[in-house]
CSV table of C-alpha atoms and ligand atoms in Angstrom, one decimal:
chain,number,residue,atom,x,y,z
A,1,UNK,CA,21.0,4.0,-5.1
A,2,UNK,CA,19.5,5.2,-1.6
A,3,UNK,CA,16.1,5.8,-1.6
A,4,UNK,CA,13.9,7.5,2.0
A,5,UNK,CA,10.7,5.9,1.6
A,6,UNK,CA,7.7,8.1,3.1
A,7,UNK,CA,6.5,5.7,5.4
A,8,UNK,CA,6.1,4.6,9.2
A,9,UNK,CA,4.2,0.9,8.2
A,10,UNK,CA,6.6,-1.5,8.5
A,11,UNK,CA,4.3,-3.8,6.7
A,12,UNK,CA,4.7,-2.0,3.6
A,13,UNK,CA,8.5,-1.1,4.5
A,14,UNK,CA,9.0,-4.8,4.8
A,15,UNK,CA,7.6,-5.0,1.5
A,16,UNK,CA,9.1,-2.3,-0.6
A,17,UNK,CA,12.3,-3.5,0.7
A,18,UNK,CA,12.3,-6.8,-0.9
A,19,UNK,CA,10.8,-5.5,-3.9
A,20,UNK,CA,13.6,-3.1,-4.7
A,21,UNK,CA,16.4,-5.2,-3.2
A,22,UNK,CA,17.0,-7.3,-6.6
A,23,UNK,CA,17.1,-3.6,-8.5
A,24,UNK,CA,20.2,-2.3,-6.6
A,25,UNK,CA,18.4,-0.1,-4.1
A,26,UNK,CA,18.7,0.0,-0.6
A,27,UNK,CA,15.4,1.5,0.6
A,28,UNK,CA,15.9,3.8,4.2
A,29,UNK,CA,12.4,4.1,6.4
A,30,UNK,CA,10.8,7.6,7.4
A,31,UNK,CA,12.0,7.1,11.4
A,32,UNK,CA,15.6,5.6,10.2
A,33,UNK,CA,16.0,9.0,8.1
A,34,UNK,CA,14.2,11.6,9.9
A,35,UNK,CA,13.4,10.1,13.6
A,36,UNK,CA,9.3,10.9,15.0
A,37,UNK,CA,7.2,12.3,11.6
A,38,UNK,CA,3.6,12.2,11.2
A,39,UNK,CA,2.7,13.5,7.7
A,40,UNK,CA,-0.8,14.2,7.3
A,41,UNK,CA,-2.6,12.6,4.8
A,42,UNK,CA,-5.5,15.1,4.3
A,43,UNK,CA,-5.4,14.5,-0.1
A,44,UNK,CA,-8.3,13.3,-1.5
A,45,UNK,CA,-7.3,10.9,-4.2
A,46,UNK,CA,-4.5,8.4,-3.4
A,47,UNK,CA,-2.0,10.5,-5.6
A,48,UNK,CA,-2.4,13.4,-3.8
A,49,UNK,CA,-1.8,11.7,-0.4
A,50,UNK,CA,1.7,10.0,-2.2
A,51,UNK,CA,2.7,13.2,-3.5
A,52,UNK,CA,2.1,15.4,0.4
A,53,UNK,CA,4.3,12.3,1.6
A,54,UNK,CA,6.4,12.7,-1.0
A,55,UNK,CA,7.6,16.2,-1.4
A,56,UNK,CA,6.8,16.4,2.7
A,57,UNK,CA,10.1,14.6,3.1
A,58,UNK,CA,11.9,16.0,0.2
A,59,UNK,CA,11.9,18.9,2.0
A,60,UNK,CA,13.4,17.8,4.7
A,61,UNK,CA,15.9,15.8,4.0
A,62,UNK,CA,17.0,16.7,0.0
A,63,UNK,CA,17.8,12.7,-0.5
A,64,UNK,CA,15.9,11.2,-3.6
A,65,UNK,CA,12.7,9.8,-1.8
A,66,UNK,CA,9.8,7.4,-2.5
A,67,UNK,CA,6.4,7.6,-1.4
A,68,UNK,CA,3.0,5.7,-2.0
A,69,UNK,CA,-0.7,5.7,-0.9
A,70,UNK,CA,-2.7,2.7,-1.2
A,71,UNK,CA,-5.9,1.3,-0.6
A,72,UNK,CA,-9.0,-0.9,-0.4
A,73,UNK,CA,-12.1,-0.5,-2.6
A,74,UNK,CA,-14.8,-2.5,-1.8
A,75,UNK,CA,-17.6,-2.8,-4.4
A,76,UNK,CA,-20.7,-2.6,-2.8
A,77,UNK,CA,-19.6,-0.3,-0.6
A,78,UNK,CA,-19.1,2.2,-3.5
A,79,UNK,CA,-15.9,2.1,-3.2
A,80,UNK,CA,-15.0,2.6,0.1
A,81,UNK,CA,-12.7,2.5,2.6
A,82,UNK,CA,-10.3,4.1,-0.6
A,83,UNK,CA,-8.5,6.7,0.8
A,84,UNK,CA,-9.6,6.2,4.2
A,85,UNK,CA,-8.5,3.0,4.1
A,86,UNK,CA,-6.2,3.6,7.1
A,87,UNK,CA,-8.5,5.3,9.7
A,88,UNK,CA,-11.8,3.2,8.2
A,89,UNK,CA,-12.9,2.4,11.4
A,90,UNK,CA,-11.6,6.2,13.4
A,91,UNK,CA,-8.1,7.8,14.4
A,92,UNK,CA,-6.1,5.8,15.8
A,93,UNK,CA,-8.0,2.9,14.9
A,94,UNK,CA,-6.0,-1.0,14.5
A,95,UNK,CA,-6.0,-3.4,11.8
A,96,UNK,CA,-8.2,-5.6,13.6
A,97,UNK,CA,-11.0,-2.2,13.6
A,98,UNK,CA,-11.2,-1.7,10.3
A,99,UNK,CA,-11.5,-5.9,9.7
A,100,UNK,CA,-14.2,-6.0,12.1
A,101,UNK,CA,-15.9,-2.5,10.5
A,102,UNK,CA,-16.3,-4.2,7.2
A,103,UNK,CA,-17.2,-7.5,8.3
A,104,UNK,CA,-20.0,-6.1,9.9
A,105,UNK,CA,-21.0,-3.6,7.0
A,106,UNK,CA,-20.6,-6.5,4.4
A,107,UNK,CA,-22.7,-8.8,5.8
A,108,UNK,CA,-25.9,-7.5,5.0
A,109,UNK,CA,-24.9,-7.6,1.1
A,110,UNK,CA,-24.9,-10.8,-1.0
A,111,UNK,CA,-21.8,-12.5,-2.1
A,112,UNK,CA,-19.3,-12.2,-3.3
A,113,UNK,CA,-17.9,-8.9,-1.9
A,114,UNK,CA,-15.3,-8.0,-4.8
A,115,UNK,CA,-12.8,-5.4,-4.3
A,116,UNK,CA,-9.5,-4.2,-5.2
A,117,UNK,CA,-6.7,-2.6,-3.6
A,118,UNK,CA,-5.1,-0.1,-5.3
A,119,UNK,CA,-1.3,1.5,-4.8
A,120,UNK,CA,-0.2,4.8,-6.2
A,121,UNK,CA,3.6,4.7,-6.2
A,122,UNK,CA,5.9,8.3,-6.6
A,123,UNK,CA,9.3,9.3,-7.1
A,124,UNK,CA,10.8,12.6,-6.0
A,125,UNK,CA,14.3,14.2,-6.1
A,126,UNK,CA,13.5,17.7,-6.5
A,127,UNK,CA,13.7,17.4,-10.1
A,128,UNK,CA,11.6,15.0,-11.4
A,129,UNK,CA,8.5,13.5,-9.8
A,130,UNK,CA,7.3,10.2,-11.1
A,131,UNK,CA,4.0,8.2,-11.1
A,132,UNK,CA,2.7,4.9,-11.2
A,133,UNK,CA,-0.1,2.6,-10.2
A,134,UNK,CA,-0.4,-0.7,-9.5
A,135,UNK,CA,-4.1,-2.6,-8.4
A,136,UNK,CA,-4.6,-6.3,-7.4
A,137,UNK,CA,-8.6,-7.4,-7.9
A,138,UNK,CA,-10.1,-9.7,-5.7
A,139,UNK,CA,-13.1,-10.6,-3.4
A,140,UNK,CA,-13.0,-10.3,0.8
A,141,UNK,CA,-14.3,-12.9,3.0
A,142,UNK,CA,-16.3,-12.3,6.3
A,143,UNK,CA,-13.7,-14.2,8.7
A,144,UNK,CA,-10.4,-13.5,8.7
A,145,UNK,CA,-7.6,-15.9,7.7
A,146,UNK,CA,-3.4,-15.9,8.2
A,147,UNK,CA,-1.1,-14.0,9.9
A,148,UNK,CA,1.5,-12.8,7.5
A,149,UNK,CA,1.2,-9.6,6.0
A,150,UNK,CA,-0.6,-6.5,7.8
A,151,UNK,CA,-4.1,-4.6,7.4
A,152,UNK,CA,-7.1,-6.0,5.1
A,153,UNK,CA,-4.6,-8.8,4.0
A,154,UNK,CA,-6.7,-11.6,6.4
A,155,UNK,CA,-9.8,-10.8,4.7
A,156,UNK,CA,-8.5,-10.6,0.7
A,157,UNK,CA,-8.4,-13.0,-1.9
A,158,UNK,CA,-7.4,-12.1,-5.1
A,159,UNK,CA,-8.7,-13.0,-8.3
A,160,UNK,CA,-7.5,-16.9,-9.1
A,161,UNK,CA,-6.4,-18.0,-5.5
A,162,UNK,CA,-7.9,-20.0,-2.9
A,163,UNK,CA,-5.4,-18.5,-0.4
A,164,UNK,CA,-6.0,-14.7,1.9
A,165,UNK,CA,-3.1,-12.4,1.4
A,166,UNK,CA,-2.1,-13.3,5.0
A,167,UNK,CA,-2.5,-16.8,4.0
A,168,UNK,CA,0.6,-16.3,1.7
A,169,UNK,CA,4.0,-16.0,1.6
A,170,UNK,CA,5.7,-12.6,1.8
A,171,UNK,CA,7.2,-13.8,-1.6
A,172,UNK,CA,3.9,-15.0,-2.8
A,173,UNK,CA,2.2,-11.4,-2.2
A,174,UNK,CA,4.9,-9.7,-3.5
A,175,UNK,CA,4.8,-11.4,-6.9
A,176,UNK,CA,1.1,-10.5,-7.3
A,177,UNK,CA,0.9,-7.2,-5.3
A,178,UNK,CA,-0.8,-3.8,-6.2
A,179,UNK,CA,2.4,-2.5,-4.3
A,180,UNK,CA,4.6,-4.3,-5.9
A,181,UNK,CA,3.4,-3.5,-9.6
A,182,UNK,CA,3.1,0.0,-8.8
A,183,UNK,CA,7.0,-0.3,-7.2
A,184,UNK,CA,7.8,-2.5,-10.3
A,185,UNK,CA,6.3,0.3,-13.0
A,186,UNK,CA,7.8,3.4,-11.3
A,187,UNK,CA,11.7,1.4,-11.7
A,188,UNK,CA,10.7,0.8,-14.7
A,189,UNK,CA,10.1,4.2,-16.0
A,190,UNK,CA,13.1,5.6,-13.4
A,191,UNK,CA,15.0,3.2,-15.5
A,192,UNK,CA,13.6,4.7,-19.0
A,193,UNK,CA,14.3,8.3,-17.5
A,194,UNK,CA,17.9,7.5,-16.4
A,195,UNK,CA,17.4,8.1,-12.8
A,196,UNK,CA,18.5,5.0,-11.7
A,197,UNK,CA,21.0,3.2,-13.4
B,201,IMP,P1,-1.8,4.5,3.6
B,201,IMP,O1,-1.3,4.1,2.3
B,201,IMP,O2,-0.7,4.5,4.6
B,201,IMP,O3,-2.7,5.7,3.7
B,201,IMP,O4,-2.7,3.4,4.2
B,201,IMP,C1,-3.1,2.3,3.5
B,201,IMP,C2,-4.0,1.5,4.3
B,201,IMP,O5,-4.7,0.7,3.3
B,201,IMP,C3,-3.3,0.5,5.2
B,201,IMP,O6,-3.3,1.0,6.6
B,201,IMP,C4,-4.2,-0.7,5.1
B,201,IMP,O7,-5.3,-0.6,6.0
B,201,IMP,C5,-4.7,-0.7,3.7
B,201,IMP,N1,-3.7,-1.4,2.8
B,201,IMP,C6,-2.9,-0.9,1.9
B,201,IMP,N2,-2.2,-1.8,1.3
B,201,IMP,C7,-2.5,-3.0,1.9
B,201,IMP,C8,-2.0,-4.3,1.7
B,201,IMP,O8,-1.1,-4.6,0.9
B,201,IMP,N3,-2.7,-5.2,2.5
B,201,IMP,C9,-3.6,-4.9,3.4
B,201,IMP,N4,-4.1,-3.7,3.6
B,201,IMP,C10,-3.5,-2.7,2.8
């Protein structure tokens, strides 16, 4: 099956790619399918940003598509970055922004800093919309550490590893990954549904 997914981060393209490779799909990026296309994310919850991506590209193209929102929440900021997780530290704003951002904000509050990311994962054909989430818990650490992966990854350690996300390999973070549970859920349930075979 051929699936658009709603994105222009090749991190999470790379990702969703391997993910859905051993199911039988062949996963097509946002520019592959539909050239230049900013969608804006101006949802409030994660679900609501998926779904705008979602149906945003549905309309466009009419192909099957899959979409997801994700995030960091950071406990004692009260949640935050969330849903803002992309443009923490302003528009336009790098990876390496938003790391420093919450270094800095972090360091005034004791240890440890736990936080989760969390993914919210949709499918769309026109027809049928399906849901699922996935979340990876965790604590961040003031300096960051690795090079694989792509955005908070250098700073997050999950929950019963020594190792940063960006310490690990793509395989690694894709066994344990909010993304990839959410991704793993919704096939599961587009199994159950018969929309993939
Ligand atoms: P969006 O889902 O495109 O709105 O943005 C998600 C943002 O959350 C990314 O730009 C990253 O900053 C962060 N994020 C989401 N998933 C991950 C991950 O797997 N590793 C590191 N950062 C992530």
């Amino acid at each position: 099956m051929k699936l658009i997914f709603a994105t222009n981060n090749k991190g999470k393209l790379r990702e969703v790619t391997q993910i859905l490779k051993p199911l039988g799909c062949e996963v097509i990026g946002l520019s592959e399918a539909v050239g230049e296309l900013e969608i804006p994310e101006t949802g409030n919850t994660l679900e609501a940003n998926a779904s705008i991506k979602a149906s945003t590209v549905y309309n466009i193209t009419g192909l099957p598509v899959i979409a997801d929102d994700s995030g960091l929440e950071v406990e004692a900021l009260s949640g935050a970055p969330g849903v803002f997780s992309a443009r923490y530290a302003g528009e336009n704003c790098s990876y390496d922004d938003n790391n420093r951002k919450i270094i800095s904000e972090l360091s005034d509050f004791p240890i440890p800093y736990k936080s989760q990311f969390k993914c919210c994962a949709i499918f769309f054909d026109g027809a049928k919309i399906i849901q699922a989430l996935g979340t990876l818990k965790g604590e961040l650490i003031l300096e960051q550490r690795g090079k694989n992966g792509f955005g908070y990854d250098p700073l997050f350690i999950p929950d019963g590893y020594e190792k940063t996300l960006a310490e690990m390999s793509a395989e690694q973070k894709n066994s344990i990954s909010h993304r990839a549970r959410a991704f793993n859920s919704l096939f599961e349930q587009m199994k159950s549904e018969g929309v993939l075979k």
